[in-house]
Amino acid sequence: MNPTSEGNPMNSTVATSYNAGLVIISYLISVTGAFIALTAAGRIQPGRGNTVSVICAGLALGGIGVWSMHFIAMLALRMDVGLGYSMWETTISLLAAIAISALAFRIVAYNPRSYARLLSAGTMLGLGAVVMHYLGMFGMRFGGFFEWNYPLVALSVLIALVAATVALWLAFNTRTIMARLLAACVMGAAVCSMHYTGMAAADFVCTTSDRLAFPRGPAILSVLELPMLVITLAVGMATALAIDLFFQAYLMKPAQPKRTPSDWAIQEDLR
């Protein structure tokens, strides 16, 4: 983005900056979503339905790792223009991110060793992240318009495609907690790189004299209302997924058959 607007004139590029603390939080949110997705993906059995685990992985990666990260990162954006967000585009971007992520996991789950499935699902997931990001930006409401740097847009798409493919490979090739944590950190960095590259591709051009006026409408959230929505959804999704994963890991283990005295006697005889 162009950080030069002097005197706040109309039809000028808006000066922008980022809150470093919220940028870090956006990264941590993305890492959290990626880690939960990797954990859920670790329970997927090749060739089976895996509906619950696939949905959990899609919800974690799409809903938390990408969507929640995106809007926390948008809260980190600082500029002297009133911002709002259309509920329609915001909601559609969330649903699209979750659905495409889950579908990509399902495609790979049938045969994780198939590079054709990995590449096709990675392309789908990457394009899904791109759609989510730019749909979220399209849902922004302010007194002006965007000017795009198309080479940077193309770079953000390339980052998304590579990151998505690597994410899917990691999802089915990490087994230990430490490996998943390291993989989640890499995935979080990749998601953030795609987002901030996409943001760098956009200049905000203000066309109104009342720069600080918040857009109004029946389905528009002001930037002051957005944090509560994002935090509520992110915490809600993370809590639901954590409970589900705990339930699957500890409460649904197959019960060990009780050993009878005769079983013990047979074991003693074998010794």
mmCIF file of C-alpha atoms in Angstrom:
data_model
loop_
_atom_site.group_PDB
_atom_site.id
_atom_site.type_symbol
_atom_site.label_atom_id
_atom_site.label_comp_id
_atom_site.label_asym_id
_atom_site.label_seq_id
_atom_site.Cartn_x
_atom_site.Cartn_y
_atom_site.Cartn_z
ATOM 1 C CA MET A 1 0.000 0.000 0.000
ATOM 2 C CA ASN A 2 1.084 3.551 -0.638
ATOM 3 C CA PRO A 3 1.686 5.262 2.727
ATOM 4 C CA THR A 4 1.522 8.806 1.362
ATOM 5 C CA SER A 5 -1.491 11.037 1.733
ATOM 6 C CA GLU A 6 -0.737 14.629 2.681
ATOM 7 C CA GLY A 7 -3.353 16.988 4.060
ATOM 8 C CA ASN A 8 -6.097 14.377 3.599
ATOM 9 C CA PRO A 9 -7.240 15.653 0.181
ATOM 10 C CA MET A 10 -9.981 13.929 -1.762
ATOM 11 C CA ASN A 11 -9.005 11.403 -4.415
ATOM 12 C CA SER A 12 -5.751 10.712 -2.599
ATOM 13 C CA THR A 13 -4.138 7.453 -1.633
ATOM 14 C CA VAL A 14 -4.764 6.832 2.057
ATOM 15 C CA ALA A 15 -1.759 6.468 4.358
ATOM 16 C CA THR A 16 -1.782 3.061 6.059
ATOM 17 C CA SER A 17 0.144 1.289 8.781
ATOM 18 C CA TYR A 18 -0.245 -1.782 10.975
ATOM 19 C CA ASN A 19 -0.600 -2.402 14.686
ATOM 20 C CA ALA A 20 2.317 -4.762 15.409
ATOM 21 C CA GLY A 21 0.527 -6.438 18.322
ATOM 22 C CA LEU A 22 -2.490 -7.367 16.219
ATOM 23 C CA VAL A 23 -0.234 -8.578 13.404
ATOM 24 C CA ILE A 24 1.373 -10.997 15.878
ATOM 25 C CA ILE A 25 -2.053 -12.076 17.143
ATOM 26 C CA SER A 26 -3.186 -12.717 13.558
ATOM 27 C CA TYR A 27 -0.191 -15.031 13.112
ATOM 28 C CA LEU A 28 -0.917 -16.865 16.365
ATOM 29 C CA ILE A 29 -4.564 -17.289 15.343
ATOM 30 C CA SER A 30 -3.449 -18.800 12.035
ATOM 31 C CA VAL A 31 -1.008 -21.146 13.797
ATOM 32 C CA THR A 32 -3.764 -22.237 16.196
ATOM 33 C CA GLY A 33 -6.135 -23.039 13.345
ATOM 34 C CA ALA A 34 -3.411 -24.893 11.455
ATOM 35 C CA PHE A 35 -2.446 -26.955 14.507
ATOM 36 C CA ILE A 36 -6.053 -27.997 15.185
ATOM 37 C CA ALA A 37 -6.467 -28.848 11.491
ATOM 38 C CA LEU A 38 -3.317 -30.983 11.524
ATOM 39 C CA THR A 39 -4.525 -32.770 14.645
ATOM 40 C CA ALA A 40 -7.912 -33.459 13.068
ATOM 41 C CA ALA A 41 -6.284 -34.575 9.817
ATOM 42 C CA GLY A 42 -4.125 -36.985 11.796
ATOM 43 C CA ARG A 43 -7.289 -38.924 12.664
ATOM 44 C CA ILE A 44 -8.372 -39.274 9.032
ATOM 45 C CA GLN A 45 -8.183 -42.851 7.764
ATOM 46 C CA PRO A 46 -7.293 -43.192 4.039
ATOM 47 C CA GLY A 47 -10.104 -44.523 1.874
ATOM 48 C CA ARG A 48 -12.840 -43.991 4.466
ATOM 49 C CA GLY A 49 -15.578 -41.395 4.881
ATOM 50 C CA ASN A 50 -14.006 -39.552 7.860
ATOM 51 C CA THR A 51 -16.838 -37.020 7.762
ATOM 52 C CA VAL A 52 -16.351 -35.661 11.285
ATOM 53 C CA SER A 53 -12.555 -35.376 11.051
ATOM 54 C CA VAL A 54 -12.755 -33.803 7.579
ATOM 55 C CA ILE A 55 -15.264 -31.207 8.774
ATOM 56 C CA CYS A 56 -13.130 -30.474 11.837
ATOM 57 C CA ALA A 57 -10.027 -30.007 9.685
ATOM 58 C CA GLY A 58 -11.909 -27.741 7.258
ATOM 59 C CA LEU A 59 -13.437 -25.708 10.069
ATOM 60 C CA ALA A 60 -10.095 -25.287 11.793
ATOM 61 C CA LEU A 61 -8.029 -24.398 8.727
ATOM 62 C CA GLY A 62 -10.669 -22.438 6.799
ATOM 63 C CA GLY A 63 -12.597 -20.894 9.673
ATOM 64 C CA ILE A 64 -9.778 -20.152 12.114
ATOM 65 C CA GLY A 65 -6.482 -20.431 10.237
ATOM 66 C CA VAL A 66 -7.586 -18.368 7.232
ATOM 67 C CA TRP A 67 -10.854 -16.475 7.879
ATOM 68 C CA SER A 68 -10.294 -15.427 11.495
ATOM 69 C CA MET A 69 -6.662 -14.617 10.738
ATOM 70 C CA HIS A 70 -7.783 -12.423 7.815
ATOM 71 C CA PHE A 71 -10.137 -10.286 9.876
ATOM 72 C CA ILE A 72 -7.814 -10.005 12.865
ATOM 73 C CA ALA A 73 -5.210 -8.790 10.369
ATOM 74 C CA MET A 74 -7.742 -6.316 8.982
ATOM 75 C CA LEU A 75 -8.204 -4.974 12.516
ATOM 76 C CA ALA A 76 -4.437 -4.407 12.572
ATOM 77 C CA LEU A 77 -4.794 -2.029 9.619
ATOM 78 C CA ARG A 78 -4.568 1.624 10.628
ATOM 79 C CA MET A 79 -5.779 4.417 8.360
ATOM 80 C CA ASP A 80 -7.731 7.662 8.735
ATOM 81 C CA VAL A 81 -10.823 6.475 6.864
ATOM 82 C CA GLY A 82 -14.062 5.128 8.299
ATOM 83 C CA LEU A 83 -14.431 1.441 7.478
ATOM 84 C CA GLY A 84 -17.347 -0.956 7.412
ATOM 85 C CA TYR A 85 -17.865 -4.566 6.347
ATOM 86 C CA SER A 86 -20.773 -6.053 4.463
ATOM 87 C CA MET A 87 -22.275 -8.970 6.368
ATOM 88 C CA TRP A 88 -23.084 -10.732 3.085
ATOM 89 C CA GLU A 89 -19.531 -10.947 1.759
ATOM 90 C CA THR A 90 -18.144 -11.553 5.242
ATOM 91 C CA THR A 91 -20.474 -14.504 5.844
ATOM 92 C CA ILE A 92 -20.004 -15.974 2.367
ATOM 93 C CA SER A 93 -16.227 -15.751 2.713
ATOM 94 C CA LEU A 94 -16.397 -17.722 5.986
ATOM 95 C CA LEU A 95 -18.607 -20.449 4.552
ATOM 96 C CA ALA A 96 -16.499 -20.676 1.387
ATOM 97 C CA ALA A 97 -13.248 -20.987 3.351
ATOM 98 C CA ILE A 98 -14.639 -23.806 5.516
ATOM 99 C CA ALA A 99 -16.342 -25.706 2.676
ATOM 100 C CA ILE A 100 -13.376 -25.564 0.291
ATOM 101 C CA SER A 101 -10.924 -26.548 3.028
ATOM 102 C CA ALA A 102 -13.046 -29.537 4.045
ATOM 103 C CA LEU A 103 -13.453 -30.633 0.429
ATOM 104 C CA ALA A 104 -9.703 -30.417 -0.154
ATOM 105 C CA PHE A 105 -9.029 -32.586 2.906
ATOM 106 C CA ARG A 106 -11.595 -35.129 1.715
ATOM 107 C CA ILE A 107 -10.021 -35.349 -1.759
ATOM 108 C CA VAL A 108 -6.569 -36.063 -0.341
ATOM 109 C CA ALA A 109 -7.915 -38.389 2.381
ATOM 110 C CA TYR A 110 -8.987 -41.036 -0.123
ATOM 111 C CA ASN A 111 -5.362 -41.540 -1.161
ATOM 112 C CA PRO A 112 -2.782 -39.314 0.582
ATOM 113 C CA ARG A 113 0.014 -40.857 -1.510
ATOM 114 C CA SER A 114 -1.508 -39.690 -4.790
ATOM 115 C CA TYR A 115 0.355 -36.631 -6.040
ATOM 116 C CA ALA A 116 -2.433 -35.944 -8.531
ATOM 117 C CA ARG A 117 -4.946 -35.675 -5.680
ATOM 118 C CA LEU A 118 -2.527 -33.579 -3.637
ATOM 119 C CA LEU A 119 -1.930 -31.097 -6.464
ATOM 120 C CA SER A 120 -5.587 -30.818 -7.442
ATOM 121 C CA ALA A 121 -6.718 -30.406 -3.842
ATOM 122 C CA GLY A 122 -3.869 -27.980 -3.152
ATOM 123 C CA THR A 123 -4.903 -25.876 -6.126
ATOM 124 C CA MET A 124 -8.505 -25.914 -4.912
ATOM 125 C CA LEU A 125 -7.517 -24.972 -1.376
ATOM 126 C CA GLY A 126 -5.168 -22.235 -2.561
ATOM 127 C CA LEU A 127 -7.771 -20.690 -4.835
ATOM 128 C CA GLY A 128 -10.267 -20.986 -1.984
ATOM 129 C CA ALA A 129 -7.945 -18.945 0.247
ATOM 130 C CA VAL A 130 -7.598 -16.369 -2.540
ATOM 131 C CA VAL A 131 -11.371 -16.152 -2.990
ATOM 132 C CA MET A 132 -11.839 -15.793 0.765
ATOM 133 C CA HIS A 133 -9.226 -13.037 1.007
ATOM 134 C CA TYR A 134 -10.362 -10.925 -1.918
ATOM 135 C CA LEU A 135 -14.050 -11.507 -1.196
ATOM 136 C CA GLY A 136 -13.371 -10.238 2.313
ATOM 137 C CA MET A 137 -11.722 -7.156 0.855
ATOM 138 C CA PHE A 138 -14.560 -6.734 -1.646
ATOM 139 C CA GLY A 139 -16.882 -6.652 1.371
ATOM 140 C CA MET A 140 -15.088 -3.608 2.795
ATOM 141 C CA ARG A 141 -17.106 -0.393 2.701
ATOM 142 C CA PHE A 142 -15.416 3.014 2.721
ATOM 143 C CA GLY A 143 -15.645 6.322 0.926
ATOM 144 C CA GLY A 144 -13.457 5.443 -2.017
ATOM 145 C CA PHE A 145 -12.116 2.595 -4.119
ATOM 146 C CA PHE A 146 -9.152 0.249 -4.505
ATOM 147 C CA GLU A 147 -6.242 0.598 -6.896
ATOM 148 C CA TRP A 148 -4.566 -2.752 -7.490
ATOM 149 C CA ASN A 149 -0.960 -3.709 -8.109
ATOM 150 C CA TYR A 150 -1.599 -6.757 -10.263
ATOM 151 C CA PRO A 151 1.900 -8.282 -10.072
ATOM 152 C CA LEU A 152 1.522 -8.355 -6.284
ATOM 153 C CA VAL A 153 -1.968 -9.848 -6.665
ATOM 154 C CA ALA A 154 -0.437 -12.600 -8.820
ATOM 155 C CA LEU A 155 2.287 -13.144 -6.228
ATOM 156 C CA SER A 156 -0.318 -13.523 -3.475
ATOM 157 C CA VAL A 157 -2.118 -16.154 -5.582
ATOM 158 C CA LEU A 158 1.146 -18.038 -6.145
ATOM 159 C CA ILE A 159 1.913 -17.980 -2.415
ATOM 160 C CA ALA A 160 -1.583 -19.302 -1.667
ATOM 161 C CA LEU A 161 -1.266 -22.185 -4.144
ATOM 162 C CA VAL A 162 2.146 -23.287 -2.869
ATOM 163 C CA ALA A 163 1.186 -22.839 0.790
ATOM 164 C CA ALA A 164 -2.060 -24.797 0.375
ATOM 165 C CA THR A 165 -0.342 -27.726 -1.317
ATOM 166 C CA VAL A 166 2.364 -27.854 1.338
ATOM 167 C CA ALA A 167 -0.303 -27.596 4.066
ATOM 168 C CA LEU A 168 -2.156 -30.624 2.713
ATOM 169 C CA TRP A 169 1.059 -32.627 2.459
ATOM 170 C CA LEU A 170 1.951 -31.736 6.043
ATOM 171 C CA ALA A 171 -1.551 -32.652 7.200
ATOM 172 C CA PHE A 172 -1.011 -36.277 6.198
ATOM 173 C CA ASN A 173 2.705 -36.545 6.986
ATOM 174 C CA THR A 174 3.052 -35.226 10.537
ATOM 175 C CA ARG A 175 2.557 -37.651 13.404
ATOM 176 C CA THR A 176 4.106 -36.212 16.570
ATOM 177 C CA ILE A 177 2.934 -33.179 18.528
ATOM 178 C CA MET A 178 6.219 -31.354 17.948
ATOM 179 C CA ALA A 179 6.123 -32.034 14.201
ATOM 180 C CA ARG A 180 2.560 -30.716 14.033
ATOM 181 C CA LEU A 181 3.472 -27.627 16.025
ATOM 182 C CA LEU A 182 6.407 -26.824 13.741
ATOM 183 C CA ALA A 183 4.265 -27.515 10.678
ATOM 184 C CA ALA A 184 1.527 -25.248 12.064
ATOM 185 C CA CYS A 185 4.068 -22.439 12.517
ATOM 186 C CA VAL A 186 5.140 -22.835 8.883
ATOM 187 C CA MET A 187 1.528 -22.913 7.696
ATOM 188 C CA GLY A 188 0.675 -19.837 9.767
ATOM 189 C CA ALA A 189 3.601 -17.948 8.258
ATOM 190 C CA ALA A 190 2.485 -18.946 4.757
ATOM 191 C CA VAL A 191 -1.127 -17.838 5.329
ATOM 192 C CA CYS A 192 0.041 -14.505 6.757
ATOM 193 C CA SER A 193 2.456 -14.022 3.860
ATOM 194 C CA MET A 194 -0.377 -14.500 1.397
ATOM 195 C CA HIS A 195 -2.635 -12.089 3.300
ATOM 196 C CA TYR A 196 -0.163 -9.254 3.753
ATOM 197 C CA THR A 197 1.078 -9.597 0.178
ATOM 198 C CA GLY A 198 -2.535 -9.272 -0.960
ATOM 199 C CA MET A 199 -2.964 -6.215 1.253
ATOM 200 C CA ALA A 200 0.220 -4.666 -0.147
ATOM 201 C CA ALA A 201 -1.334 -5.063 -3.602
ATOM 202 C CA ALA A 202 -4.175 -2.690 -2.717
ATOM 203 C CA ASP A 203 -4.100 1.082 -2.381
ATOM 204 C CA PHE A 204 -7.101 2.748 -0.737
ATOM 205 C CA VAL A 205 -8.146 5.868 -2.635
ATOM 206 C CA CYS A 206 -10.450 8.217 -0.727
ATOM 207 C CA THR A 207 -13.095 10.105 -2.731
ATOM 208 C CA THR A 208 -15.037 11.799 0.063
ATOM 209 C CA SER A 209 -14.380 14.872 2.170
ATOM 210 C CA ASP A 210 -15.829 13.241 5.301
ATOM 211 C CA ARG A 211 -13.117 10.622 5.557
ATOM 212 C CA LEU A 212 -13.903 9.402 9.064
ATOM 213 C CA ALA A 213 -17.618 8.797 8.516
ATOM 214 C CA PHE A 214 -18.532 5.130 9.019
ATOM 215 C CA PRO A 215 -20.542 3.541 6.201
ATOM 216 C CA ARG A 216 -24.120 2.792 7.234
ATOM 217 C CA GLY A 217 -26.619 0.224 6.064
ATOM 218 C CA PRO A 218 -28.840 -2.615 7.266
ATOM 219 C CA ALA A 219 -26.196 -5.291 6.666
ATOM 220 C CA ILE A 220 -22.991 -3.353 7.347
ATOM 221 C CA LEU A 221 -20.783 -3.793 10.399
ATOM 222 C CA SER A 222 -18.608 -0.861 11.372
ATOM 223 C CA VAL A 223 -14.947 -1.547 12.088
ATOM 224 C CA LEU A 224 -15.809 -0.962 15.762
ATOM 225 C CA GLU A 225 -18.280 -3.854 15.737
ATOM 226 C CA LEU A 226 -16.078 -6.285 13.808
ATOM 227 C CA PRO A 227 -13.756 -7.331 16.688
ATOM 228 C CA MET A 228 -16.579 -8.821 18.768
ATOM 229 C CA LEU A 229 -17.875 -10.825 15.798
ATOM 230 C CA VAL A 230 -14.456 -12.204 14.836
ATOM 231 C CA ILE A 231 -13.360 -12.984 18.399
ATOM 232 C CA THR A 232 -16.673 -14.667 19.215
ATOM 233 C CA LEU A 233 -16.571 -16.847 16.108
ATOM 234 C CA ALA A 234 -12.874 -17.703 16.446
ATOM 235 C CA VAL A 235 -13.118 -18.626 20.132
ATOM 236 C CA GLY A 236 -16.357 -20.507 19.532
ATOM 237 C CA MET A 237 -14.920 -22.555 16.675
ATOM 238 C CA ALA A 238 -11.680 -23.266 18.542
ATOM 239 C CA THR A 239 -13.550 -24.350 21.684
ATOM 240 C CA ALA A 240 -15.939 -26.606 19.766
ATOM 241 C CA LEU A 241 -13.068 -28.210 17.867
ATOM 242 C CA ALA A 242 -10.965 -28.697 20.999
ATOM 243 C CA ILE A 243 -13.876 -30.400 22.772
ATOM 244 C CA ASP A 244 -14.545 -32.610 19.757
ATOM 245 C CA LEU A 245 -10.894 -33.633 19.403
ATOM 246 C CA PHE A 246 -10.679 -34.360 23.131
ATOM 247 C CA PHE A 247 -13.861 -36.415 22.901
ATOM 248 C CA GLN A 248 -12.505 -38.414 19.968
ATOM 249 C CA ALA A 249 -9.063 -38.898 21.483
ATOM 250 C CA TYR A 250 -9.964 -39.868 25.020
ATOM 251 C CA LEU A 251 -13.626 -40.766 25.310
ATOM 252 C CA MET A 252 -14.092 -42.819 22.154
ATOM 253 C CA LYS A 253 -11.116 -45.157 22.543
ATOM 254 C CA PRO A 254 -12.165 -48.759 22.096
ATOM 255 C CA ALA A 255 -12.654 -50.344 25.482
ATOM 256 C CA GLN A 256 -10.096 -52.983 26.417
ATOM 257 C CA PRO A 257 -11.767 -56.350 27.128
ATOM 258 C CA LYS A 258 -11.724 -57.314 30.755
ATOM 259 C CA ARG A 259 -9.473 -60.265 31.513
ATOM 260 C CA THR A 260 -11.019 -63.171 33.370
ATOM 261 C CA PRO A 261 -9.196 -65.420 35.870
ATOM 262 C CA SER A 262 -8.973 -68.095 33.170
ATOM 263 C CA ASP A 263 -7.162 -65.646 30.887
ATOM 264 C CA TRP A 264 -4.586 -65.002 33.575
ATOM 265 C CA ALA A 265 -4.225 -68.763 34.150
ATOM 266 C CA ILE A 266 -3.590 -69.359 30.440
ATOM 267 C CA GLN A 267 -0.990 -66.581 30.424
ATOM 268 C CA GLU A 268 0.770 -68.177 33.400
ATOM 269 C CA ASP A 269 0.790 -71.567 31.639
ATOM 270 C CA LEU A 270 2.364 -70.017 28.540
ATOM 271 C CA ARG A 271 5.204 -68.702 30.626
#
